[in-house]
Coordinates of C-alpha atoms and ligand atoms in Angstrom, one line a residue:
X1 CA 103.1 272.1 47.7
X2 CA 101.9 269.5 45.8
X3 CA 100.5 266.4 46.8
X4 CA 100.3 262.3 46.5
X5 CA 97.7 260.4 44.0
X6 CA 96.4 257.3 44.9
X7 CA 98.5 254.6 43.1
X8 CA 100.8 253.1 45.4
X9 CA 98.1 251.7 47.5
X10 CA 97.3 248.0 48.8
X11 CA 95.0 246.5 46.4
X12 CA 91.8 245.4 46.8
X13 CA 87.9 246.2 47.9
X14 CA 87.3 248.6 51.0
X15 CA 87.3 246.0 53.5
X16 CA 86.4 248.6 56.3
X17 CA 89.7 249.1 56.9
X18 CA 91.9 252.5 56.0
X19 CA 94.6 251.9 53.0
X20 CA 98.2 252.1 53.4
X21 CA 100.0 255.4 52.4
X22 CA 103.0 255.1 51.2
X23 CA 106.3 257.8 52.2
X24 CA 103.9 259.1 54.8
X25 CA 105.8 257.2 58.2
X26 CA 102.9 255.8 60.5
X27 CA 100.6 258.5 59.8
X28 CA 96.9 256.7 58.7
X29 CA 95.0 258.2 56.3
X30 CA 92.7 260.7 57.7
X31 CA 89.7 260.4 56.2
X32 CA 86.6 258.2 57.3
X33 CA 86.9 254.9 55.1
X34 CA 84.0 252.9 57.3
X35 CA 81.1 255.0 55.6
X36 CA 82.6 254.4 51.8
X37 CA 81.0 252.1 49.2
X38 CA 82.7 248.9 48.0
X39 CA 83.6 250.8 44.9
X40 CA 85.3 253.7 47.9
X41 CA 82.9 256.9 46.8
X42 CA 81.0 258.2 49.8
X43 CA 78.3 261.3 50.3
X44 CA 80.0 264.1 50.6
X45 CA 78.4 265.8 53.0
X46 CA 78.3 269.5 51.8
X47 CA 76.6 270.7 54.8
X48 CA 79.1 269.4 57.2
X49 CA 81.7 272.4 55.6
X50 CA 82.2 274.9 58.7
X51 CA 82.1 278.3 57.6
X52 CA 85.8 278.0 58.6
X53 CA 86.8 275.8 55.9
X54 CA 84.5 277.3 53.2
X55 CA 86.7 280.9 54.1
X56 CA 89.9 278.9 53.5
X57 CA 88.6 277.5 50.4
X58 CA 87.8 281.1 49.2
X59 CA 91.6 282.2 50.3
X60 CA 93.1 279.0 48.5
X61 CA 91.2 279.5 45.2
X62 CA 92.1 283.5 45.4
X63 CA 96.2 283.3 45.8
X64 CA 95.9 280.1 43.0
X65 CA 93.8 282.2 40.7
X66 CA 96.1 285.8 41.6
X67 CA 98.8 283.7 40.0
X68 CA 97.3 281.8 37.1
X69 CA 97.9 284.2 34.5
X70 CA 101.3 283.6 32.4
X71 CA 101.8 280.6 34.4
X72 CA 98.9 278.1 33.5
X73 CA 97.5 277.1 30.7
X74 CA 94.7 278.5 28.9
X75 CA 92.4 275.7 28.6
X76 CA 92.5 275.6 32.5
X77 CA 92.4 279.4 33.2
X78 CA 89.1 278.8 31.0
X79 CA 87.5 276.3 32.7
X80 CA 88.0 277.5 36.6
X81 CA 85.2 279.4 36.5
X82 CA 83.1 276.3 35.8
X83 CA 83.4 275.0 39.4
X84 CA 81.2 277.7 40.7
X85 CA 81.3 280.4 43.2
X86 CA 84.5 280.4 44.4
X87 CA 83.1 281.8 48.0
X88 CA 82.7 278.4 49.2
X89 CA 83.4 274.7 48.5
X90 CA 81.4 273.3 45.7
X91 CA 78.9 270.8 45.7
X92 CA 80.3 268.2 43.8
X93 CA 76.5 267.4 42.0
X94 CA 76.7 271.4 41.0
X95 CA 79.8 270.7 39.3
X96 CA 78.5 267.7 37.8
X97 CA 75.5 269.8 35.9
X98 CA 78.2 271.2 33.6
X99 CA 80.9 268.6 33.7
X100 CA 78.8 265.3 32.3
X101 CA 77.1 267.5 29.7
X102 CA 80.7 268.9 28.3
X103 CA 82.6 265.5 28.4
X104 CA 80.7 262.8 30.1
X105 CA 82.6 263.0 33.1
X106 CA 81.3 263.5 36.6
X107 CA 82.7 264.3 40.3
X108 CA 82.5 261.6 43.2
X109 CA 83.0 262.0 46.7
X110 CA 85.8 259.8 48.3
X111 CA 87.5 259.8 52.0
X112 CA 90.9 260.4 50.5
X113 CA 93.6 258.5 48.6
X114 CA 91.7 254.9 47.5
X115 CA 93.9 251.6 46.5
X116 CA 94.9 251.8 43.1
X117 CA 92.5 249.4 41.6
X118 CA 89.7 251.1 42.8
X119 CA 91.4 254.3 41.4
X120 CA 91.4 252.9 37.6
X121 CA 88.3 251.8 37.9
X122 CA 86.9 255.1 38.5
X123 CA 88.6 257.1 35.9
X124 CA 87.4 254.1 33.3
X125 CA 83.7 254.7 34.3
X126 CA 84.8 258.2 33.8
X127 CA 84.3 259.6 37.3
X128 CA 86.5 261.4 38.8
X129 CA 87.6 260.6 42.6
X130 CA 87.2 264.0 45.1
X131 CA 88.3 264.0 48.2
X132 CA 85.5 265.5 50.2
X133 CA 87.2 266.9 53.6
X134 CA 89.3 269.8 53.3
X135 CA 92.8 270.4 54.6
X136 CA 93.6 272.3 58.4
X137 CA 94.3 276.2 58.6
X138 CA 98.4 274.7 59.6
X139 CA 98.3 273.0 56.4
X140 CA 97.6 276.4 54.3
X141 CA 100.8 276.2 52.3
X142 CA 101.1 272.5 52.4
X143 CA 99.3 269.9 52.9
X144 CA 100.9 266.1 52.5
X145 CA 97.6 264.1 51.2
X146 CA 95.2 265.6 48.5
X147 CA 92.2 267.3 49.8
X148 CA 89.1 268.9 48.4
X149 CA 91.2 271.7 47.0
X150 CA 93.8 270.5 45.3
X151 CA 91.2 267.1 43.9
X152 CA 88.9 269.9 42.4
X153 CA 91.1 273.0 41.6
X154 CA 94.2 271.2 40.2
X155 CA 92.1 268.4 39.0
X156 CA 88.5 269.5 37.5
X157 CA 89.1 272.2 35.2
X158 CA 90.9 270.0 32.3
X159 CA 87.8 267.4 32.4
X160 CA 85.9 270.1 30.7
X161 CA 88.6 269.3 27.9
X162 CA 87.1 266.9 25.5
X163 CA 91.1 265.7 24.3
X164 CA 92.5 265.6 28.5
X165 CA 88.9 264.2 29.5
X166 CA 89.1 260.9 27.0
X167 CA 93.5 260.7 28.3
X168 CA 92.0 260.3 31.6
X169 CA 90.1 257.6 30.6
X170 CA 92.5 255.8 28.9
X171 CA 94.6 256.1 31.7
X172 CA 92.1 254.7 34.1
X173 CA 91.7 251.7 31.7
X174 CA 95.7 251.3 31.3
X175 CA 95.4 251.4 34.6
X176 CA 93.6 247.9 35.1
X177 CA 95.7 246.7 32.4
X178 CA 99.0 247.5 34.0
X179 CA 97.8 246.3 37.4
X180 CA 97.5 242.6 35.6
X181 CA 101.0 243.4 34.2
X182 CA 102.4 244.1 37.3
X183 CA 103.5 247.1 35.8
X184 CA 101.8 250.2 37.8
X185 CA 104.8 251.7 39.2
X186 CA 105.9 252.5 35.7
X187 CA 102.2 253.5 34.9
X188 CA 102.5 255.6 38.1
X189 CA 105.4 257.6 36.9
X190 CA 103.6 258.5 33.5
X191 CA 100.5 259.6 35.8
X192 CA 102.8 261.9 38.1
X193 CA 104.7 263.6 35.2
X194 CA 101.6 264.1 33.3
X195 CA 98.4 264.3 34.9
X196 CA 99.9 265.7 38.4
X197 CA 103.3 267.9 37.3
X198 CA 103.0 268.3 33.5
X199 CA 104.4 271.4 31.3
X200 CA 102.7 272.1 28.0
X201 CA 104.7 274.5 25.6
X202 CA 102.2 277.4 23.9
X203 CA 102.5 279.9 21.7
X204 CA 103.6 282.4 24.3
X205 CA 105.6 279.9 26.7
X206 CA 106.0 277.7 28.5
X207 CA 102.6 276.8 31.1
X208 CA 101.7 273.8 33.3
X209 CA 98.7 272.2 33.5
X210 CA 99.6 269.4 35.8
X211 CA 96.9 269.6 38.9
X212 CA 99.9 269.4 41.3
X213 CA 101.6 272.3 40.4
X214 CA 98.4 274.1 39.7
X215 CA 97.4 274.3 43.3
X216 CA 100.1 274.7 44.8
X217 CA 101.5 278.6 45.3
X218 CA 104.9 277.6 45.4
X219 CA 105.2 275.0 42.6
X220 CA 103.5 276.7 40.0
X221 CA 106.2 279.7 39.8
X222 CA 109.1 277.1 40.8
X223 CA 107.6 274.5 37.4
X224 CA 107.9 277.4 34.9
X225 CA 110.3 279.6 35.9
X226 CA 113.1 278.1 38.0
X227 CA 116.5 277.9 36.5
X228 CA 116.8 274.9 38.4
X229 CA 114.7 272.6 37.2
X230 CA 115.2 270.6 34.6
X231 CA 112.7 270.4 31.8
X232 CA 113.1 267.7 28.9
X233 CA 110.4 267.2 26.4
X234 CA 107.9 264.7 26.5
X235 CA 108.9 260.8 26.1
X236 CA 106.7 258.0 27.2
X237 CA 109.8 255.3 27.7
X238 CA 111.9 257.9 29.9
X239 CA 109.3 259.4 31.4
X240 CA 107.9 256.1 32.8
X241 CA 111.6 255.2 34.0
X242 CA 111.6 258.1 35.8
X243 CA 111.7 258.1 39.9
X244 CA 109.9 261.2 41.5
X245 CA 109.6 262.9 45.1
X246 CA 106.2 263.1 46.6
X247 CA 107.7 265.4 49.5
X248 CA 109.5 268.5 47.6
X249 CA 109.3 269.9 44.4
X250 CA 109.6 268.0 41.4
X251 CA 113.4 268.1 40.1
X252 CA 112.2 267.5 36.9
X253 CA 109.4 268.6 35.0
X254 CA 108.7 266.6 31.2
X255 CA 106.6 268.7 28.7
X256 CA 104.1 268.4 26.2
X257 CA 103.8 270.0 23.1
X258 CA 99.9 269.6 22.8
X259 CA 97.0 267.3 24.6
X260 CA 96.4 265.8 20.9
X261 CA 100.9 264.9 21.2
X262 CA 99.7 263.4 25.0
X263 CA 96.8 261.2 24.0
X264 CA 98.1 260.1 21.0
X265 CA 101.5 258.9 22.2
X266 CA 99.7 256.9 24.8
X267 CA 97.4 255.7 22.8
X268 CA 99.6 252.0 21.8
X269 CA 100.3 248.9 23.6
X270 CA 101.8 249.3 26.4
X271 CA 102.9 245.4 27.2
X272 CA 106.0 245.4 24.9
X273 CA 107.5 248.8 26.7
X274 CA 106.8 247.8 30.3
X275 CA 108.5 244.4 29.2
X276 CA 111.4 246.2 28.0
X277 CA 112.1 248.8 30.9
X278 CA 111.9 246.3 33.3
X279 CA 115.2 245.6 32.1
X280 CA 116.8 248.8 32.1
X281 CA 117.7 250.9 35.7
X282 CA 115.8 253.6 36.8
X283 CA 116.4 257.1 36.2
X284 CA 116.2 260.3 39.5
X285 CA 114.5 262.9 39.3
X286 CA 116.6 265.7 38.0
X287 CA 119.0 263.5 36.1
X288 CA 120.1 264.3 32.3
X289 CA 121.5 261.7 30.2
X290 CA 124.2 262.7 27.8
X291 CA 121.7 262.7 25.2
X292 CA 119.4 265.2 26.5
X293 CA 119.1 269.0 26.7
X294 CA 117.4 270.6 28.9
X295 CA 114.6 273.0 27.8
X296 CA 114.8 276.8 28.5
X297 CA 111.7 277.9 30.3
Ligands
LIG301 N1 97.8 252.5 25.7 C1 98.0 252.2 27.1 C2 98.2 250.6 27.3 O1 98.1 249.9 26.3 C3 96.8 252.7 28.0 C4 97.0 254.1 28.4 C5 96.5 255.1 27.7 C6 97.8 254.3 29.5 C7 96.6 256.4 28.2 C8 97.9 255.6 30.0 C9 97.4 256.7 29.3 O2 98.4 250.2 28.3
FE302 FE1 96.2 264.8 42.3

């Protein structure tokens, strides 16, 4: 289904040595961390992509893109075709040649999940982290760590949006903030119900545009449709009091009413709310306070 992000990670520069995942038992990370930079990007190595793995990139992107229609939003379904052929992986510089002139962003190559700091740092320099290896044939419908396909199909299409593209940003610069806060598990939570599983109401329903449920076949169905889930409408405070699952589908989903809503109700202090949920318990996933109603889908 859907897959981790890289802020629950040991601080710190690459020291040579593989970060810790978190929720994953004593499984390492897979990917090569010896031949990344201090600042964790690495070569990507387009021409080490068997034909193998460029086939199942082709089969991902087809059954995500079979499925797009009614169930993502537009301003992704626009933008997919802008990561090239989808007959085989991308070359991340390709990508670049239409990303930086559209927003200013651009693609780098990493080994897989990278320790948070590194993480924020990134998005503020407005480059976006890929993972460069791509997941086993096994691993098809699921796969537990991000790979290539789910960094670049879930993630890449909404940089081409100018409002999602400077959100990023902030994020990745809310994200250094929050670290000298101590306060990135609550700035986590905001990055998992948005960026990873978040809905976005439109004209003619509800859509996601969350890069978790985007490539994955099961969660994008399951996100808008499911009776099941419980969908409550966007709030910063709740949201970022909110526990989630990296291991099953999201029990609760929080949605947007616009990118323009998303930016601009991040766009305060966050000091003085981190101060004051730090007091108050957390919330599960798939709760509902007395308070709340859950939106139809
Ligand atoms: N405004 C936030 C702060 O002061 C920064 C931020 C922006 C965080 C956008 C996330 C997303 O910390
Ligand atoms: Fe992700």
């Amino acid at each position: 289904m859907s897959s981790v992000h890289p802020l629950n990670f040991h601080d710190g520069l690459n020291k040579g040595v593989a970060p810790v995942t978190y929720g994953q038992g004593d499984r390492p990370p897979r990917g090569d961390y010896s031949s990344a930079a201090v600042d964790y990007t690495c070569d990507q190595q387009w021409h080490r992509y068997t034909d193998a793995e460029h086939a199942l990139y082709r089969r991902l992107h087809a059954r995500q893109c079979s499925q797009l229609q009614g169930l993502a939003c537009q301003e992704f379904i626009d933008a997919v075709g802008y990561l090239g052929s989808p007959e085989e992986i991308p070359k991340f510089d390709d990508v670049n040649e239409r990303l930086y002139p559209a927003t200013g962003w651009s693609l780098v190559a990493v080994p897989g999940l990278i320790p948070e700091e590194a993480f924020f740092a990134l998005l503020a320099q407005r480059r976006f982290p890929v993972t460069h290896w791509i997941r086993r044939e096994e691993e098809f419908d699921y796969v537990v760590e991000p790979d290539v396909f789910h960094d670049l199909f879930g993630h890449v299409p909404l940089l081409f949006n100018p409002v999602f593209a400077d959100y990023m940003q902030a994020y990745g610069q809310g994200g250094l903030k929050a670290s000298r806060l101590q306060a990135c598990d609550m700035l986590a939570r905001l990055y998992w119900y948005t960026v990873e599983f978040g809905l976005i109401q439109t004209p003619t329903g509800l859509r996601a545009y969350g890069a978790g449920i985007l490539s994955s076949s099961g969660e994008l169905p399951h996100s808008v449709q499911s009776s099941e889930a419980v969908r409550l409408g966007f709030d910063l405070s709740r949201i970022m009091r909110t526990r989630y699952r990296i291991d099953c589908y999201q029990a609760s989903y929080f949605v947007i009413q616009s990118f323009d809503q998303l930016f601009e109700a991040t766009e305060q202090d966050f000091a003085p709310i981190y101060g004051r949920l730090r007091s108050l318990p957390l919330l599960d996933a798939g709760e509902i306070l007395p308070a709340e109603q859950k939106l139809p889908c």
